[in-house]
Short mmCIF file of C-alpha atoms in Angstrom, two decimals:
data_model
loop_
_atom_site.label_atom_id
_atom_site.label_comp_id
_atom_site.label_asym_id
_atom_site.label_seq_id
_atom_site.Cartn_x
_atom_site.Cartn_y
_atom_site.Cartn_z
CA UNK A 1 56.62 13.98 -6.53
CA UNK A 2 55.63 17.55 -5.73
CA UNK A 3 53.05 17.27 -2.94
CA UNK A 4 50.77 19.98 -1.56
CA UNK A 5 49.53 19.44 1.99
CA UNK A 6 46.46 21.35 3.14
CA UNK A 7 43.57 20.91 5.58
CA UNK A 8 40.49 22.61 7.00
CA UNK A 9 41.53 22.58 10.68
CA UNK A 10 44.05 25.37 10.11
CA UNK A 11 47.80 25.89 9.89
CA UNK A 12 48.41 25.11 13.58
CA UNK A 13 46.81 21.65 13.44
CA UNK A 14 48.86 18.70 14.66
CA UNK A 15 47.26 16.58 11.95
CA UNK A 16 48.59 18.89 9.25
CA UNK A 17 52.17 18.39 10.40
CA UNK A 18 51.61 14.67 10.77
CA UNK A 19 50.45 14.35 7.15
CA UNK A 20 53.31 16.54 5.94
CA UNK A 21 55.75 14.22 7.72
CA UNK A 22 54.26 11.21 5.90
CA UNK A 23 54.96 12.73 2.49
CA UNK A 24 58.32 14.13 3.56
CA UNK A 25 59.57 10.84 4.94
CA UNK A 26 58.48 9.12 1.72
CA UNK A 27 60.96 11.34 -0.12
CA UNK A 28 58.55 13.73 -1.85
CA UNK A 29 58.93 17.48 -2.35
CA UNK A 30 56.48 18.95 0.14
CA UNK A 31 54.84 22.35 0.44
CA UNK A 32 52.26 23.06 3.13
CA UNK A 33 49.56 25.68 2.60
CA UNK A 34 46.60 25.74 4.97
CA UNK A 35 43.96 28.18 6.19
CA UNK A 36 45.06 30.61 8.88
CA UNK A 37 41.75 29.87 10.65
CA UNK A 38 39.60 26.81 11.35
CA UNK A 39 37.73 26.26 8.08
CA UNK A 40 35.89 23.09 9.12
CA UNK A 41 32.69 22.58 7.13
CA UNK A 42 33.89 24.81 4.29
CA UNK A 43 33.21 22.13 1.65
CA UNK A 44 34.63 23.38 -1.69
CA UNK A 45 34.06 27.02 -0.80
CA UNK A 46 36.26 29.61 -2.54
CA UNK A 47 36.21 32.01 0.39
CA UNK A 48 39.33 34.15 0.70
CA UNK A 49 40.46 37.40 2.30
CA UNK A 50 42.10 39.92 0.02
CA UNK A 51 43.48 43.42 0.41
CA UNK A 52 43.54 45.48 -2.74
CA UNK A 53 42.93 42.35 -4.82
CA UNK A 54 45.89 40.55 -3.21
CA UNK A 55 45.52 37.21 -1.44
CA UNK A 56 46.94 37.37 2.09
CA UNK A 57 49.69 34.79 2.65
CA UNK A 58 52.14 34.49 5.55
CA UNK A 59 55.15 32.21 5.31
CA UNK A 60 55.81 30.35 8.56
CA UNK A 61 59.14 29.02 9.82
CA UNK A 62 58.31 25.73 11.51
CA UNK A 63 60.94 23.32 12.76
CA UNK A 64 60.99 19.57 12.36
CA UNK A 65 60.58 19.27 8.60
CA UNK A 66 63.70 20.64 6.87
CA UNK A 67 63.15 21.98 3.39
CA UNK A 68 59.37 22.20 3.78
CA UNK A 69 57.71 25.59 3.26
CA UNK A 70 54.67 26.39 5.42
CA UNK A 71 52.15 29.02 4.33
CA UNK A 72 49.27 30.36 6.41
CA UNK A 73 46.67 31.49 3.89
CA UNK A 74 43.63 33.67 4.45
CA UNK A 75 41.46 31.32 2.41
CA UNK A 76 39.39 28.13 2.49
CA UNK A 77 41.17 24.87 1.59
CA UNK A 78 39.56 24.53 -1.86
CA UNK A 79 40.69 28.06 -2.73
CA UNK A 80 44.20 27.16 -1.60
CA UNK A 81 44.23 24.13 -3.91
CA UNK A 82 43.13 26.28 -6.85
CA UNK A 83 45.84 28.80 -6.05
CA UNK A 84 48.48 26.06 -5.77
CA UNK A 85 47.43 24.62 -9.13
CA UNK A 86 48.48 27.84 -10.86
CA UNK A 87 51.79 28.13 -9.01
CA UNK A 88 51.05 30.47 -6.10
CA UNK A 89 53.15 28.36 -3.70
CA UNK A 90 55.90 27.43 -6.13
CA UNK A 91 55.85 24.85 -8.90
CA UNK A 92 52.30 23.42 -9.12
CA UNK A 93 51.83 20.15 -7.21
CA UNK A 94 51.48 16.73 -8.79
CA UNK A 95 49.39 15.41 -5.92
CA UNK A 96 47.32 16.98 -3.11
CA UNK A 97 46.89 15.58 0.40
CA UNK A 98 44.34 17.04 2.82
CA UNK A 99 44.21 16.43 6.58
CA UNK A 100 44.77 14.75 8.87
CA UNK A 101 41.35 15.91 10.02
CA UNK A 102 40.47 15.46 13.67
CA UNK A 103 37.08 13.80 13.40
CA UNK A 104 35.78 11.33 10.77
CA UNK A 105 34.35 12.38 7.42
CA UNK A 106 31.85 9.66 6.58
CA UNK A 107 28.82 9.03 4.40
CA UNK A 108 27.14 11.59 2.19
CA UNK A 109 28.04 14.22 4.79
CA UNK A 110 31.48 14.42 3.11
CA UNK A 111 29.77 16.96 0.84
CA UNK A 112 30.20 19.53 3.62
CA UNK A 113 33.78 18.70 4.60
CA UNK A 114 36.50 21.21 3.85
CA UNK A 115 39.02 18.37 4.08
CA UNK A 116 37.25 16.40 1.37
CA UNK A 117 36.42 19.57 -0.57
CA UNK A 118 40.13 20.24 -1.04
CA UNK A 119 40.71 16.73 -2.42
CA UNK A 120 37.75 16.95 -4.79
CA UNK A 121 38.90 20.35 -6.02
CA UNK A 122 42.32 18.88 -6.80
CA UNK A 123 40.68 16.14 -8.85
CA UNK A 124 39.00 18.76 -11.07
CA UNK A 125 42.54 19.81 -12.06
CA UNK A 126 43.40 16.22 -12.95
CA UNK A 127 45.48 15.75 -9.79
CA UNK A 128 45.39 12.61 -7.64
CA UNK A 129 44.37 13.55 -4.13
CA UNK A 130 43.54 12.17 -0.73
CA UNK A 131 41.59 13.37 2.31
CA UNK A 132 42.57 11.71 5.60
CA UNK A 133 40.57 11.82 8.84
CA UNK A 134 40.86 10.16 12.24
CA UNK A 135 38.33 9.73 15.04
CA UNK A 136 38.33 12.01 18.06
CA UNK A 137 39.25 11.24 21.64
CA UNK A 138 41.16 12.54 24.64
CA UNK A 139 44.27 11.06 23.02
CA UNK A 140 44.63 11.02 19.24
CA UNK A 141 46.69 8.17 17.76
CA UNK A 142 48.35 10.14 14.99
CA UNK A 143 50.80 7.32 14.34
CA UNK A 144 47.91 5.08 13.27
CA UNK A 145 46.58 7.64 10.82
CA UNK A 146 50.09 8.29 9.49
CA UNK A 147 50.67 4.58 8.87
CA UNK A 148 47.40 4.25 6.95
CA UNK A 149 48.04 7.50 5.05
CA UNK A 150 51.44 6.21 3.98
CA UNK A 151 49.93 3.01 2.59
CA UNK A 152 47.20 4.92 0.77
CA UNK A 153 49.64 7.49 -0.65
CA UNK A 154 51.85 4.75 -2.11
CA UNK A 155 48.85 2.98 -3.67
CA UNK A 156 47.47 6.25 -5.03
CA UNK A 157 50.75 7.12 -6.75
CA UNK A 158 51.16 3.62 -8.18
CA UNK A 159 47.65 3.74 -9.64
CA UNK A 160 48.63 6.60 -11.95
CA UNK A 161 45.05 7.89 -11.94
CA UNK A 162 43.69 11.27 -10.76
CA UNK A 163 41.58 9.58 -8.11
CA UNK A 164 40.28 11.41 -5.03
CA UNK A 165 40.41 9.12 -2.02
CA UNK A 166 38.52 9.70 1.21
CA UNK A 167 40.32 7.84 4.01
CA UNK A 168 38.96 7.38 7.54
CA UNK A 169 40.91 5.87 10.41
CA UNK A 170 39.49 4.79 13.79
CA UNK A 171 41.23 6.46 16.71
CA UNK A 172 42.93 3.33 18.05
CA UNK A 173 46.47 2.17 18.64
CA UNK A 174 48.05 0.80 15.49
CA UNK A 175 48.18 -2.71 16.99
CA UNK A 176 44.40 -2.58 17.48
CA UNK A 177 43.58 -1.57 13.91
CA UNK A 178 41.85 -4.54 12.29
CA UNK A 179 42.42 -3.86 8.58
CA UNK A 180 42.32 -1.29 5.78
CA UNK A 181 39.47 -1.85 3.31
CA UNK A 182 37.48 -0.15 0.58
CA UNK A 183 33.96 0.91 1.55
CA UNK A 184 31.13 2.79 -0.12
CA UNK A 185 29.65 5.96 1.30
CA UNK A 186 26.86 5.50 3.81
CA UNK A 187 23.60 7.30 3.06
CA UNK A 188 24.07 9.35 6.22
CA UNK A 189 26.96 10.84 8.14
CA UNK A 190 28.30 10.15 11.60
CA UNK A 191 26.61 13.25 13.02
CA UNK A 192 22.98 14.35 12.88
CA UNK A 193 21.67 17.89 13.25
CA UNK A 194 18.74 18.61 15.56
CA UNK A 195 16.89 21.72 16.71
CA UNK A 196 17.44 22.15 20.43
CA UNK A 197 15.85 25.57 20.92
CA UNK A 198 13.83 27.93 18.80
CA UNK A 199 12.37 31.35 19.47
CA UNK A 200 11.56 34.70 17.91
CA UNK A 201 14.40 35.55 15.55
CA UNK A 202 16.73 32.69 16.46
CA UNK A 203 17.20 28.93 16.37
CA UNK A 204 19.74 26.80 18.24
CA UNK A 205 21.06 23.61 16.67
CA UNK A 206 22.64 20.56 18.28
CA UNK A 207 24.99 17.98 16.75
CA UNK A 208 24.88 14.41 18.00
CA UNK A 209 26.19 11.02 16.84
CA UNK A 210 23.76 9.04 14.71
CA UNK A 211 22.02 6.24 16.60
CA UNK A 212 20.71 4.29 13.60
CA UNK A 213 22.42 1.05 12.56
CA UNK A 214 25.20 1.42 10.01
CA UNK A 215 24.58 -0.07 6.57
CA UNK A 216 26.82 -3.12 5.94
CA UNK A 217 29.71 -2.46 3.58
CA UNK A 218 29.72 1.29 4.18
CA UNK A 219 32.40 3.57 5.56
CA UNK A 220 30.35 4.19 8.71
CA UNK A 221 30.07 0.43 9.39
CA UNK A 222 33.79 -0.11 8.81
CA UNK A 223 34.75 2.81 11.02
CA UNK A 224 32.58 1.60 13.91
CA UNK A 225 34.05 -1.91 13.52
CA UNK A 226 37.58 -0.59 14.03
CA UNK A 227 38.51 -0.84 10.34
CA UNK A 228 40.32 1.90 8.43
CA UNK A 229 38.58 2.47 5.10
CA UNK A 230 38.91 4.35 1.86
CA UNK A 231 36.35 5.48 -0.71
CA UNK A 232 37.22 6.75 -4.21
CA UNK A 233 35.22 9.90 -5.00
CA UNK A 234 34.37 11.80 -8.18
CA UNK A 235 33.65 15.52 -8.33
CA UNK A 236 31.24 17.19 -10.74
CA UNK A 237 29.94 14.02 -12.41
CA UNK A 238 26.77 13.80 -14.48
CA UNK A 239 23.83 11.67 -13.35
CA UNK A 240 23.56 9.22 -16.25
CA UNK A 241 20.79 7.29 -14.47
CA UNK A 242 18.47 10.27 -13.99
CA UNK A 243 15.02 9.84 -15.58
CA UNK A 244 14.45 11.82 -18.74
CA UNK A 245 12.49 14.99 -18.02
CA UNK A 246 9.68 16.15 -20.25
CA UNK A 247 11.32 19.50 -20.84
CA UNK A 248 10.16 21.83 -23.65
CA UNK A 249 12.85 22.31 -26.29
CA UNK A 250 11.40 25.55 -27.61
CA UNK A 251 10.74 28.54 -25.43
CA UNK A 252 7.78 30.83 -25.94
CA UNK A 253 7.80 34.37 -24.62
CA UNK A 254 4.72 34.75 -22.45
CA UNK A 255 5.22 38.36 -21.44
CA UNK A 256 3.56 40.95 -23.72
CA UNK A 257 5.86 43.24 -25.62
CA UNK A 258 6.41 46.56 -23.94
CA UNK A 259 4.36 49.33 -25.45
CA UNK A 260 6.07 52.44 -26.67
#
């Protein structure tokens, strides 16, 4: 299959090359297009840098993956996916992989993730997609994340559905990984935001790990238990369970007509 690899950590990320190697070694046609800067937290932003209406793209020559084109793009990951879908980086992809992000993307906080935003954007084009993240540490076990990503990629392709998967892998040696299971999104993320300083004209924020207990069956609980997990996501869905609002169906102009 034609696979697009992107991320939000930027073109020089080790995780980007690791994910590209997973798809390449599986025999797929791989193209890599990623932001030229760190676009973490970009969500599904369509930020891009243009000159004279032209998107800035630089082709990179990176060794280690023969036949794979690398593009450094002056744009957020979701923008890159949209561009790829219309053939900017060659024949449009049949599947989009995003990551491997350094740091987990868990709970409802995935709304803000550029890694997940790229996968969700792909799903709006009817493309199966996957966002992959691994925990942080002084040493990152990329081989563990690659193994899990390979399993998830195979299952995603066999499903034949345009599903967007969010995959999180604990940063442990592969032999220490307990299992790979489905989990629902926790109602909170792994990181909480706090105000650490505030004054006239400024505020300083801090970001700390959540201390509250993880809800059983959620991605946060699985991650903290040393379990790799995946969560199928849907972008732009309607809330069928929302209560009916008593909304007027006819509008009445309340402003007086302008006098001549």
